[in-house]
PDB file of C-alpha atoms in Angstrom:
ATOM      1  CA  MET A   1      -5.821 -98.690 -98.469  1.00  0.00           C
ATOM      2  CA  ALA A   2      -2.334 -98.981 -96.928  1.00  0.00           C
ATOM      3  CA  PHE A   3      -1.784-101.688 -94.359  1.00  0.00           C
ATOM      4  CA  VAL A   4      -1.592-100.323 -90.813  1.00  0.00           C
ATOM      5  CA  PRO A   5       0.531-102.633 -88.650  1.00  0.00           C
ATOM      6  CA  LEU A   6      -1.048-103.691 -85.336  1.00  0.00           C
ATOM      7  CA  LYS A   7       0.736-102.707 -82.136  1.00  0.00           C
ATOM      8  CA  PRO A   8       0.056-105.385 -79.530  1.00  0.00           C
ATOM      9  CA  ILE A   9      -0.166-104.159 -75.932  1.00  0.00           C
ATOM     10  CA  PRO A  10       2.348-105.789 -73.516  1.00  0.00           C
ATOM     11  CA  ILE A  11       0.763-108.472 -71.326  1.00  0.00           C
ATOM     12  CA  LYS A  12       1.262-106.410 -68.157  1.00  0.00           C
ATOM     13  CA  ASP A  13      -1.035-103.678 -69.471  1.00  0.00           C
ATOM     14  CA  ARG A  14      -3.933-105.909 -70.581  1.00  0.00           C
ATOM     15  CA  VAL A  15      -7.274-106.952 -69.171  1.00  0.00           C
ATOM     16  CA  SER A  16      -6.797-110.408 -67.693  1.00  0.00           C
ATOM     17  CA  MET A  17      -9.539-112.497 -69.351  1.00  0.00           C
ATOM     18  CA  MET A  18     -12.972-112.682 -70.953  1.00  0.00           C
ATOM     19  CA  PHE A  19     -15.490-115.531 -71.271  1.00  0.00           C
ATOM     20  CA  VAL A  20     -17.533-116.075 -74.433  1.00  0.00           C
ATOM     21  CA  ALA A  21     -20.392-118.571 -74.848  1.00  0.00           C
ATOM     22  CA  TYR A  22     -23.059-119.286 -77.477  1.00  0.00           C
ATOM     23  CA  GLY A  23     -21.857-117.002 -80.217  1.00  0.00           C
ATOM     24  CA  ARG A  24     -19.859-116.914 -83.445  1.00  0.00           C
ATOM     25  CA  ILE A  25     -16.539-115.144 -83.174  1.00  0.00           C
ATOM     26  CA  ASP A  26     -15.467-113.446 -86.371  1.00  0.00           C
ATOM     27  CA  VAL A  27     -13.713-110.390 -87.764  1.00  0.00           C
ATOM     28  CA  LYS A  28     -15.912-107.548 -89.081  1.00  0.00           C
ATOM     29  CA  ASP A  29     -14.321-104.389 -90.527  1.00  0.00           C
ATOM     30  CA  GLY A  30     -10.979-105.433 -89.067  1.00  0.00           C
ATOM     31  CA  ALA A  31     -12.370-105.820 -85.570  1.00  0.00           C
ATOM     32  CA  PHE A  32     -12.844-108.899 -83.359  1.00  0.00           C
ATOM     33  CA  VAL A  33     -16.553-109.430 -82.808  1.00  0.00           C
ATOM     34  CA  VAL A  34     -18.959-111.929 -81.223  1.00  0.00           C
ATOM     35  CA  VAL A  35     -22.066-112.412 -83.354  1.00  0.00           C
ATOM     36  CA  ASP A  36     -25.369-113.524 -81.840  1.00  0.00           C
ATOM     37  CA  GLU A  37     -26.871-115.383 -84.800  1.00  0.00           C
ATOM     38  CA  VAL A  38     -30.303-115.654 -83.174  1.00  0.00           C
ATOM     39  CA  ASN A  39     -30.889-111.985 -82.354  1.00  0.00           C
ATOM     40  CA  GLY A  40     -28.585-110.579 -85.016  1.00  0.00           C
ATOM     41  CA  GLU A  41     -26.545-108.608 -82.476  1.00  0.00           C
ATOM     42  CA  ARG A  42     -22.802-108.338 -82.331  1.00  0.00           C
ATOM     43  CA  MET A  43     -20.375-107.191 -79.660  1.00  0.00           C
ATOM     44  CA  HIS A  44     -16.864-105.843 -80.311  1.00  0.00           C
ATOM     45  CA  ILE A  45     -13.991-107.216 -78.229  1.00  0.00           C
ATOM     46  CA  PRO A  46     -10.740-105.201 -78.030  1.00  0.00           C
ATOM     47  CA  VAL A  47      -8.812-108.438 -78.611  1.00  0.00           C
ATOM     48  CA  GLY A  48      -5.376-106.814 -78.446  1.00  0.00           C
ATOM     49  CA  SER A  49      -5.953-105.582 -74.925  1.00  0.00           C
ATOM     50  CA  VAL A  50      -7.114-108.938 -73.468  1.00  0.00           C
ATOM     51  CA  ALA A  51      -4.603-111.556 -72.208  1.00  0.00           C
ATOM     52  CA  CYS A  52      -6.847-114.585 -72.888  1.00  0.00           C
ATOM     53  CA  ILE A  53     -10.364-115.363 -74.057  1.00  0.00           C
ATOM     54  CA  MET A  54     -12.062-118.413 -72.640  1.00  0.00           C
ATOM     55  CA  LEU A  55     -14.372-120.060 -75.179  1.00  0.00           C
ATOM     56  CA  GLU A  56     -17.223-121.986 -73.610  1.00  0.00           C
ATOM     57  CA  PRO A  57     -19.537-124.563 -75.291  1.00  0.00           C
ATOM     58  CA  GLY A  58     -21.677-123.216 -78.133  1.00  0.00           C
ATOM     59  CA  THR A  59     -18.921-120.967 -79.467  1.00  0.00           C
ATOM     60  CA  ARG A  60     -17.613-121.082 -83.057  1.00  0.00           C
ATOM     61  CA  VAL A  61     -14.471-119.265 -84.188  1.00  0.00           C
ATOM     62  CA  SER A  62     -13.588-118.225 -87.719  1.00  0.00           C
ATOM     63  CA  HIS A  63     -10.188-118.568 -89.333  1.00  0.00           C
ATOM     64  CA  ALA A  64      -9.853-114.759 -89.504  1.00  0.00           C
ATOM     65  CA  ALA A  65     -10.580-114.440 -85.810  1.00  0.00           C
ATOM     66  CA  VAL A  66      -7.946-116.995 -84.809  1.00  0.00           C
ATOM     67  CA  LYS A  67      -5.411-115.223 -87.060  1.00  0.00           C
ATOM     68  CA  LEU A  68      -6.215-111.843 -85.522  1.00  0.00           C
ATOM     69  CA  ALA A  69      -5.896-113.295 -82.013  1.00  0.00           C
ATOM     70  CA  ALA A  70      -2.507-114.749 -82.896  1.00  0.00           C
ATOM     71  CA  VAL A  71      -1.219-111.498 -84.402  1.00  0.00           C
ATOM     72  CA  THR A  72      -2.284-109.506 -81.313  1.00  0.00           C
ATOM     73  CA  GLY A  73      -1.010-112.137 -78.866  1.00  0.00           C
ATOM     74  CA  THR A  74      -4.323-113.034 -77.240  1.00  0.00           C
ATOM     75  CA  LEU A  75      -4.549-116.649 -76.065  1.00  0.00           C
ATOM     76  CA  LEU A  76      -7.733-118.531 -77.054  1.00  0.00           C
ATOM     77  CA  ILE A  77      -8.641-121.275 -74.604  1.00  0.00           C
ATOM     78  CA  TRP A  78     -11.427-123.778 -75.216  1.00  0.00           C
ATOM     79  CA  VAL A  79     -13.047-124.587 -71.869  1.00  0.00           C
ATOM     80  CA  GLY A  80     -16.006-126.656 -70.640  1.00  0.00           C
ATOM     81  CA  GLU A  81     -19.226-125.398 -69.165  1.00  0.00           C
ATOM     82  CA  ALA A  82     -18.618-123.048 -66.282  1.00  0.00           C
ATOM     83  CA  GLY A  83     -15.034-122.714 -67.486  1.00  0.00           C
ATOM     84  CA  VAL A  84     -13.631-125.422 -65.246  1.00  0.00           C
ATOM     85  CA  ARG A  85     -12.368-127.829 -67.857  1.00  0.00           C
ATOM     86  CA  LEU A  86      -9.486-126.720 -70.088  1.00  0.00           C
ATOM     87  CA  TYR A  87      -9.737-128.722 -73.292  1.00  0.00           C
ATOM     88  CA  ALA A  88      -7.292-127.007 -75.618  1.00  0.00           C
ATOM     89  CA  SER A  89      -5.636-123.696 -76.348  1.00  0.00           C
ATOM     90  CA  GLY A  90      -4.423-121.768 -79.351  1.00  0.00           C
ATOM     91  CA  GLN A  91      -0.851-120.588 -79.244  1.00  0.00           C
ATOM     92  CA  PRO A  92      -0.392-116.899 -80.142  1.00  0.00           C
ATOM     93  CA  GLY A  93       3.297-117.038 -79.300  1.00  0.00           C
ATOM     94  CA  GLY A  94       5.258-119.613 -77.398  1.00  0.00           C
ATOM     95  CA  ALA A  95       8.729-120.849 -76.850  1.00  0.00           C
ATOM     96  CA  ARG A  96      11.554-118.917 -78.478  1.00  0.00           C
ATOM     97  CA  SER A  97      14.473-121.186 -79.161  1.00  0.00           C
ATOM     98  CA  ASP A  98      16.842-119.317 -76.925  1.00  0.00           C
ATOM     99  CA  LYS A  99      14.455-119.242 -73.989  1.00  0.00           C
ATOM    100  CA  LEU A 100      13.334-122.804 -74.557  1.00  0.00           C
ATOM    101  CA  LEU A 101      16.952-124.089 -74.481  1.00  0.00           C
ATOM    102  CA  TYR A 102      17.569-121.989 -71.349  1.00  0.00           C
ATOM    103  CA  GLN A 103      14.433-123.375 -69.656  1.00  0.00           C
ATOM    104  CA  ALA A 104      15.243-126.933 -70.696  1.00  0.00           C
ATOM    105  CA  LYS A 105      18.840-126.747 -69.464  1.00  0.00           C
ATOM    106  CA  LEU A 106      17.622-125.594 -66.059  1.00  0.00           C
ATOM    107  CA  ALA A 107      15.025-128.374 -65.894  1.00  0.00           C
ATOM    108  CA  LEU A 108      17.342-131.174 -67.035  1.00  0.00           C
ATOM    109  CA  ASP A 109      20.237-130.449 -64.698  1.00  0.00           C
ATOM    110  CA  PRO A 110      19.358-131.759 -61.165  1.00  0.00           C
ATOM    111  CA  ASP A 111      21.400-129.082 -59.361  1.00  0.00           C
ATOM    112  CA  LEU A 112      20.030-126.238 -61.400  1.00  0.00           C
ATOM    113  CA  ARG A 113      16.478-127.554 -61.128  1.00  0.00           C
ATOM    114  CA  LEU A 114      16.802-127.690 -57.325  1.00  0.00           C
ATOM    115  CA  LYS A 115      17.926-124.052 -57.264  1.00  0.00           C
ATOM    116  CA  VAL A 116      14.848-123.003 -59.270  1.00  0.00           C
ATOM    117  CA  VAL A 117      12.504-125.076 -57.056  1.00  0.00           C
ATOM    118  CA  ARG A 118      14.053-123.512 -53.930  1.00  0.00           C
ATOM    119  CA  ARG A 119      13.442-120.015 -55.337  1.00  0.00           C
ATOM    120  CA  MET A 120       9.838-120.985 -56.092  1.00  0.00           C
ATOM    121  CA  PHE A 121       9.427-122.184 -52.508  1.00  0.00           C
ATOM    122  CA  GLU A 122      10.861-118.866 -51.219  1.00  0.00           C
ATOM    123  CA  GLN A 123       8.553-116.791 -53.440  1.00  0.00           C
ATOM    124  CA  ARG A 124       5.541-118.822 -52.413  1.00  0.00           C
ATOM    125  CA  PHE A 125       6.004-118.909 -48.637  1.00  0.00           C
ATOM    126  CA  GLY A 126       8.123-115.807 -48.059  1.00  0.00           C
ATOM    127  CA  GLU A 127      11.035-117.689 -46.445  1.00  0.00           C
ATOM    128  CA  PRO A 128      14.038-119.690 -47.642  1.00  0.00           C
ATOM    129  CA  ALA A 129      13.506-123.329 -48.331  1.00  0.00           C
ATOM    130  CA  PRO A 130      14.923-125.753 -45.714  1.00  0.00           C
ATOM    131  CA  GLU A 131      18.550-126.695 -46.440  1.00  0.00           C
ATOM    132  CA  ARG A 132      19.695-130.064 -47.765  1.00  0.00           C
ATOM    133  CA  ARG A 133      16.283-131.061 -49.092  1.00  0.00           C
ATOM    134  CA  SER A 134      15.611-132.708 -52.472  1.00  0.00           C
ATOM    135  CA  VAL A 135      12.890-131.547 -54.889  1.00  0.00           C
ATOM    136  CA  ASP A 136      10.727-134.432 -53.740  1.00  0.00           C
ATOM    137  CA  GLN A 137      11.171-133.506 -50.083  1.00  0.00           C
ATOM    138  CA  LEU A 138      10.395-129.856 -50.801  1.00  0.00           C
ATOM    139  CA  ARG A 139       7.263-130.960 -52.678  1.00  0.00           C
ATOM    140  CA  GLY A 140       6.163-132.900 -49.568  1.00  0.00           C
ATOM    141  CA  ILE A 141       6.757-129.918 -47.268  1.00  0.00           C
ATOM    142  CA  GLU A 142       4.862-127.713 -49.720  1.00  0.00           C
ATOM    143  CA  GLY A 143       1.922-130.133 -49.850  1.00  0.00           C
ATOM    144  CA  ALA A 144       1.628-130.216 -46.092  1.00  0.00           C
ATOM    145  CA  ARG A 145       1.630-126.448 -45.871  1.00  0.00           C
ATOM    146  CA  VAL A 146      -0.950-126.120 -48.637  1.00  0.00           C
ATOM    147  CA  ARG A 147      -3.319-128.499 -46.894  1.00  0.00           C
ATOM    148  CA  LYS A 148      -2.935-126.469 -43.702  1.00  0.00           C
ATOM    149  CA  ILE A 149      -3.670-123.227 -45.551  1.00  0.00           C
ATOM    150  CA  TYR A 150      -6.861-124.725 -46.963  1.00  0.00           C
ATOM    151  CA  GLU A 151      -7.967-125.718 -43.458  1.00  0.00           C
ATOM    152  CA  LEU A 152      -7.216-122.272 -42.030  1.00  0.00           C
ATOM    153  CA  MET A 153      -9.089-120.502 -44.849  1.00  0.00           C
ATOM    154  CA  ALA A 154     -12.098-122.802 -44.399  1.00  0.00           C
ATOM    155  CA  LYS A 155     -12.204-121.787 -40.718  1.00  0.00           C
ATOM    156  CA  GLN A 156     -11.696-118.117 -41.553  1.00  0.00           C
ATOM    157  CA  TYR A 157     -14.673-118.057 -43.953  1.00  0.00           C
ATOM    158  CA  GLY A 158     -16.828-120.500 -42.024  1.00  0.00           C
ATOM    159  CA  VAL A 159     -16.895-123.150 -44.775  1.00  0.00           C
ATOM    160  CA  THR A 160     -17.098-126.898 -44.189  1.00  0.00           C
ATOM    161  CA  TRP A 161     -13.913-128.402 -45.569  1.00  0.00           C
ATOM    162  CA  LYS A 162     -13.436-132.079 -46.312  1.00  0.00           C
ATOM    163  CA  GLY A 163     -10.306-131.701 -48.467  1.00  0.00           C
ATOM    164  CA  ARG A 164      -9.559-130.836 -52.088  1.00  0.00           C
ATOM    165  CA  ARG A 165     -11.767-133.439 -53.826  1.00  0.00           C
ATOM    166  CA  TYR A 166     -13.145-133.081 -57.299  1.00  0.00           C
ATOM    167  CA  ASP A 167     -13.635-135.070 -60.501  1.00  0.00           C
ATOM    168  CA  PRO A 168     -13.419-132.967 -63.690  1.00  0.00           C
ATOM    169  CA  LYS A 169     -15.700-135.505 -65.426  1.00  0.00           C
ATOM    170  CA  GLU A 170     -18.411-135.221 -62.751  1.00  0.00           C
ATOM    171  CA  TRP A 171     -18.450-131.582 -61.887  1.00  0.00           C
ATOM    172  CA  ASP A 172     -21.872-131.535 -60.207  1.00  0.00           C
ATOM    173  CA  LYS A 173     -20.794-134.119 -57.616  1.00  0.00           C
ATOM    174  CA  SER A 174     -18.260-131.762 -56.032  1.00  0.00           C
ATOM    175  CA  ASP A 175     -19.293-129.652 -53.064  1.00  0.00           C
ATOM    176  CA  VAL A 176     -19.652-125.896 -53.577  1.00  0.00           C
ATOM    177  CA  VAL A 177     -16.235-124.948 -52.157  1.00  0.00           C
ATOM    178  CA  ASN A 178     -14.459-127.409 -54.482  1.00  0.00           C
ATOM    179  CA  GLN A 179     -16.492-126.102 -57.422  1.00  0.00           C
ATOM    180  CA  CYS A 180     -15.444-122.580 -56.521  1.00  0.00           C
ATOM    181  CA  LEU A 181     -11.785-123.608 -56.231  1.00  0.00           C
ATOM    182  CA  SER A 182     -11.837-125.384 -59.584  1.00  0.00           C
ATOM    183  CA  ALA A 183     -13.408-122.384 -61.323  1.00  0.00           C
ATOM    184  CA  ALA A 184     -10.966-119.996 -59.693  1.00  0.00           C
ATOM    185  CA  THR A 185      -7.841-121.994 -60.496  1.00  0.00           C
ATOM    186  CA  ALA A 186      -9.009-122.420 -64.098  1.00  0.00           C
ATOM    187  CA  CYS A 187      -9.125-118.623 -64.413  1.00  0.00           C
ATOM    188  CA  LEU A 188      -5.617-118.358 -62.937  1.00  0.00           C
ATOM    189  CA  TYR A 189      -4.204-121.078 -65.217  1.00  0.00           C
ATOM    190  CA  GLY A 190      -5.529-119.361 -68.299  1.00  0.00           C
ATOM    191  CA  VAL A 191      -4.015-116.007 -67.440  1.00  0.00           C
ATOM    192  CA  THR A 192      -0.723-117.629 -66.389  1.00  0.00           C
ATOM    193  CA  GLU A 193      -0.454-119.621 -69.596  1.00  0.00           C
ATOM    194  CA  ALA A 194      -0.931-116.439 -71.598  1.00  0.00           C
ATOM    195  CA  ALA A 195       1.929-114.822 -69.663  1.00  0.00           C
ATOM    196  CA  VAL A 196       4.222-117.829 -70.024  1.00  0.00           C
ATOM    197  CA  LEU A 197       3.704-117.818 -73.800  1.00  0.00           C
ATOM    198  CA  ALA A 198       4.112-114.036 -73.987  1.00  0.00           C
ATOM    199  CA  ALA A 199       7.440-114.364 -72.225  1.00  0.00           C
ATOM    200  CA  GLY A 200       8.598-116.935 -74.801  1.00  0.00           C
ATOM    201  CA  TYR A 201       8.754-120.021 -72.570  1.00  0.00           C
ATOM    202  CA  ALA A 202       7.287-123.521 -72.930  1.00  0.00           C
ATOM    203  CA  PRO A 203       4.198-124.344 -70.788  1.00  0.00           C
ATOM    204  CA  ALA A 204       5.125-128.056 -70.611  1.00  0.00           C
ATOM    205  CA  VAL A 205       8.678-127.780 -69.203  1.00  0.00           C
ATOM    206  CA  GLY A 206       8.065-127.631 -65.477  1.00  0.00           C
ATOM    207  CA  PHE A 207      10.228-127.933 -62.367  1.00  0.00           C
ATOM    208  CA  VAL A 208       7.930-128.934 -59.493  1.00  0.00           C
ATOM    209  CA  HIS A 209       5.256-130.326 -61.807  1.00  0.00           C
ATOM    210  CA  SER A 210       6.135-132.522 -64.763  1.00  0.00           C
ATOM    211  CA  GLY A 211       4.608-134.751 -67.423  1.00  0.00           C
ATOM    212  CA  LYS A 212       1.715-132.416 -68.209  1.00  0.00           C
ATOM    213  CA  PRO A 213       1.115-130.000 -71.129  1.00  0.00           C
ATOM    214  CA  LEU A 214       0.872-127.120 -68.569  1.00  0.00           C
ATOM    215  CA  SER A 215       3.465-128.195 -65.971  1.00  0.00           C
ATOM    216  CA  PHE A 216       5.296-124.846 -65.992  1.00  0.00           C
ATOM    217  CA  VAL A 217       1.958-123.003 -65.910  1.00  0.00           C
ATOM    218  CA  TYR A 218       1.052-124.892 -62.687  1.00  0.00           C
ATOM    219  CA  ASP A 219       4.490-124.065 -61.246  1.00  0.00           C
ATOM    220  CA  ILE A 220       4.057-120.362 -61.818  1.00  0.00           C
ATOM    221  CA  ALA A 221       0.369-120.189 -60.953  1.00  0.00           C
ATOM    222  CA  ASP A 222       1.127-121.759 -57.583  1.00  0.00           C
ATOM    223  CA  LEU A 223       3.225-118.711 -56.735  1.00  0.00           C
ATOM    224  CA  PHE A 224       0.122-116.534 -56.802  1.00  0.00           C
ATOM    225  CA  LYS A 225      -2.713-118.925 -55.994  1.00  0.00           C
ATOM    226  CA  PHE A 226      -3.067-118.255 -52.271  1.00  0.00           C
ATOM    227  CA  ASP A 227      -2.731-114.487 -52.662  1.00  0.00           C
ATOM    228  CA  THR A 228      -5.411-114.239 -55.287  1.00  0.00           C
ATOM    229  CA  VAL A 229      -7.905-116.925 -56.294  1.00  0.00           C
ATOM    230  CA  VAL A 230      -8.085-119.264 -53.260  1.00  0.00           C
ATOM    231  CA  PRO A 231      -9.387-116.577 -50.846  1.00  0.00           C
ATOM    232  CA  VAL A 232     -11.868-115.592 -53.573  1.00  0.00           C
ATOM    233  CA  ALA A 233     -13.103-119.174 -53.882  1.00  0.00           C
ATOM    234  CA  PHE A 234     -13.652-119.574 -50.138  1.00  0.00           C
ATOM    235  CA  ARG A 235     -15.371-116.166 -49.868  1.00  0.00           C
ATOM    236  CA  ILE A 236     -17.762-116.969 -52.739  1.00  0.00           C
ATOM    237  CA  ALA A 237     -18.479-120.442 -51.328  1.00  0.00           C
ATOM    238  CA  ALA A 238     -19.330-118.964 -47.947  1.00  0.00           C
ATOM    239  CA  SER A 239     -21.919-116.678 -49.590  1.00  0.00           C
ATOM    240  CA  LYS A 240     -23.719-119.733 -51.135  1.00  0.00           C
ATOM    241  CA  PRO A 241     -24.397-118.202 -54.555  1.00  0.00           C
ATOM    242  CA  VAL A 242     -26.910-119.605 -57.023  1.00  0.00           C
ATOM    243  CA  ALA A 243     -24.284-119.712 -59.789  1.00  0.00           C
ATOM    244  CA  PRO A 244     -20.914-120.163 -58.084  1.00  0.00           C
ATOM    245  CA  ASP A 245     -18.899-120.438 -61.315  1.00  0.00           C
ATOM    246  CA  ARG A 246     -20.036-117.042 -62.607  1.00  0.00           C
ATOM    247  CA  ALA A 247     -19.594-115.367 -59.210  1.00  0.00           C
ATOM    248  CA  VAL A 248     -16.075-116.765 -58.993  1.00  0.00           C
ATOM    249  CA  ARG A 249     -15.117-115.626 -62.498  1.00  0.00           C
ATOM    250  CA  VAL A 250     -16.272-112.065 -61.894  1.00  0.00           C
ATOM    251  CA  ALA A 251     -14.510-111.979 -58.533  1.00  0.00           C
ATOM    252  CA  CYS A 252     -11.256-113.399 -60.056  1.00  0.00           C
ATOM    253  CA  ARG A 253     -11.318-110.765 -62.791  1.00  0.00           C
ATOM    254  CA  ASP A 254     -11.602-108.055 -60.138  1.00  0.00           C
ATOM    255  CA  VAL A 255      -8.838-109.489 -57.936  1.00  0.00           C
ATOM    256  CA  PHE A 256      -6.525-109.899 -60.933  1.00  0.00           C
ATOM    257  CA  ARG A 257      -6.977-106.184 -61.655  1.00  0.00           C
ATOM    258  CA  GLN A 258      -6.638-105.076 -58.025  1.00  0.00           C
ATOM    259  CA  SER A 259      -3.502-107.169 -57.440  1.00  0.00           C
ATOM    260  CA  LYS A 260      -1.944-106.112 -60.769  1.00  0.00           C
ATOM    261  CA  LEU A 261      -1.360-109.812 -61.448  1.00  0.00           C
ATOM    262  CA  LEU A 262      -0.364-109.492 -65.093  1.00  0.00           C
ATOM    263  CA  LYS A 263       2.398-107.045 -64.148  1.00  0.00           C
ATOM    264  CA  ARG A 264       3.811-109.593 -61.699  1.00  0.00           C
ATOM    265  CA  ILE A 265       3.843-112.899 -63.562  1.00  0.00           C
ATOM    266  CA  ILE A 266       6.582-112.377 -66.138  1.00  0.00           C
ATOM    267  CA  PRO A 267       9.018-110.781 -63.577  1.00  0.00           C
ATOM    268  CA  ALA A 268       8.317-113.749 -61.316  1.00  0.00           C
ATOM    269  CA  ILE A 269       9.160-116.185 -64.140  1.00  0.00           C
ATOM    270  CA  GLU A 270      12.418-114.415 -64.858  1.00  0.00           C
ATOM    271  CA  ASP A 271      13.328-114.328 -61.152  1.00  0.00           C
ATOM    272  CA  VAL A 272      12.774-118.044 -60.492  1.00  0.00           C
ATOM    273  CA  LEU A 273      14.738-119.044 -63.606  1.00  0.00           C
ATOM    274  CA  ALA A 274      17.555-116.637 -62.740  1.00  0.00           C
ATOM    275  CA  ALA A 275      18.048-118.612 -59.536  1.00  0.00           C
ATOM    276  CA  GLY A 276      19.866-121.259 -61.597  1.00  0.00           C
ATOM    277  CA  GLY A 277      22.678-118.785 -62.057  1.00  0.00           C
ATOM    278  CA  ILE A 278      23.308-119.467 -65.757  1.00  0.00           C
ATOM    279  CA  GLU A 279      22.985-117.394 -68.886  1.00  0.00           C
ATOM    280  CA  PRO A 280      20.769-118.369 -71.856  1.00  0.00           C
ATOM    281  CA  PRO A 281      22.930-120.360 -74.283  1.00  0.00           C
ATOM    282  CA  PRO A 282      24.130-118.528 -77.386  1.00  0.00           C
ATOM    283  CA  PRO A 283      23.221-119.969 -80.791  1.00  0.00           C
ATOM    284  CA  PRO A 284      25.704-122.398 -82.352  1.00  0.00           C
ATOM    285  CA  GLU A 285      28.338-120.772 -84.537  1.00  0.00           C
ATOM    286  CA  ASP A 286      27.234-122.713 -87.602  1.00  0.00           C
ATOM    287  CA  SER A 287      23.515-121.894 -87.233  1.00  0.00           C
ATOM    288  CA  GLN A 288      21.845-120.075 -90.108  1.00  0.00           C
ATOM    289  CA  PRO A 289      19.858-116.887 -89.617  1.00  0.00           C
ATOM    290  CA  PRO A 290      16.247-116.806 -90.941  1.00  0.00           C
ATOM    291  CA  ALA A 291      15.944-116.338 -94.699  1.00  0.00           C
ATOM    292  CA  ILE A 292      13.408-113.539 -94.137  1.00  0.00           C
ATOM    293  CA  PRO A 293      14.322-111.621 -90.985  1.00  0.00           C
ATOM    294  CA  GLU A 294      11.468-111.126 -88.526  1.00  0.00           C
ATOM    295  CA  PRO A 295      10.410-107.466 -87.922  1.00  0.00           C
ATOM    296  CA  GLN A 296      11.122-106.193 -84.457  1.00  0.00           C
ATOM    297  CA  SER A 297       8.212-107.072 -82.243  1.00  0.00           C
ATOM    298  CA  LEU A 298       6.342-104.284 -80.471  1.00  0.00           C
ATOM    299  CA  ALA A 299       4.826-106.636 -77.915  1.00  0.00           C
ATOM    300  CA  ASP A 300       6.221-109.249 -75.517  1.00  0.00           C
ATOM    301  CA  SER A 301       9.152-111.364 -76.728  1.00  0.00           C
ATOM    302  CA  GLY A 302       7.081-114.509 -77.164  1.00  0.00           C
ATOM    303  CA  HIS A 303       4.347-113.006 -79.279  1.00  0.00           C
ATOM    304  CA  ARG A 304       4.169-113.611 -83.047  1.00  0.00           C
ATOM    305  CA  SER A 305       3.262-110.048 -83.766  1.00  0.00           C
ATOM    306  CA  GLN A 306       3.891-108.622 -87.211  1.00  0.00           C
ATOM    307  CA  GLY A 307       5.843-105.654 -86.095  1.00  0.00           C
TER     308      GLY A 307
END
């Protein structure tokens, strides 16, 4: 039978995320499936139309399934119970050399970095950043505003608020609103990381955040956090659900779809980086092309699709 090349769907047209727990993920008849080994049931997942799949405890993944996820550009993320701890992630794409050099040049030059951070501030708060402020000063202004927004939302939804306090190692000791916020931001980080990789950039090379594997993911997620997942978290916390993590995940999935979040993330990335006012550097004149040329990708520029 002739090989039929897969045609990955662009990230902007995908479902945002799915959670899988207590099952074996494999490939059956060329399709991505979750097998329930106890009841003998299996469920098909249209892997090429999902931005990221969150794998909770009790999940096993076959080599064939990981390969299929990589080819279709779906990010696999290993998370803890309730999806609030992000342990590791597969990389179905990632930094292209041209975009990585472009991103790194912006991050390493203090003047260019400040321009990018100012554009992030403007996108986040809907107004230009104060003049003659350093990155550290803008970070302080941003932190004060964020704390105020949390307080206002707590009053709006009638939730007792004692500050953003949580310990990832002791999840149960957090109050309900902090549990909801942690679950909601974990969902947002997963979707954002999938978009950063799909665009061909490096998750670790941040501008406001630094020193973390997902610094750039945190930078970009912050642009959307208070328009999407934070109101969801406070609304769910106010309803006092029995299982806040599940309620938050379902609500986040709905708000991602309603707000067309996946259509907005990559344009936002390009916009904030364009604030630096430089062009991506061309390859050196003495660089060698690949021995076996890559086929033209049908998906996003960062995906390792096979044409």
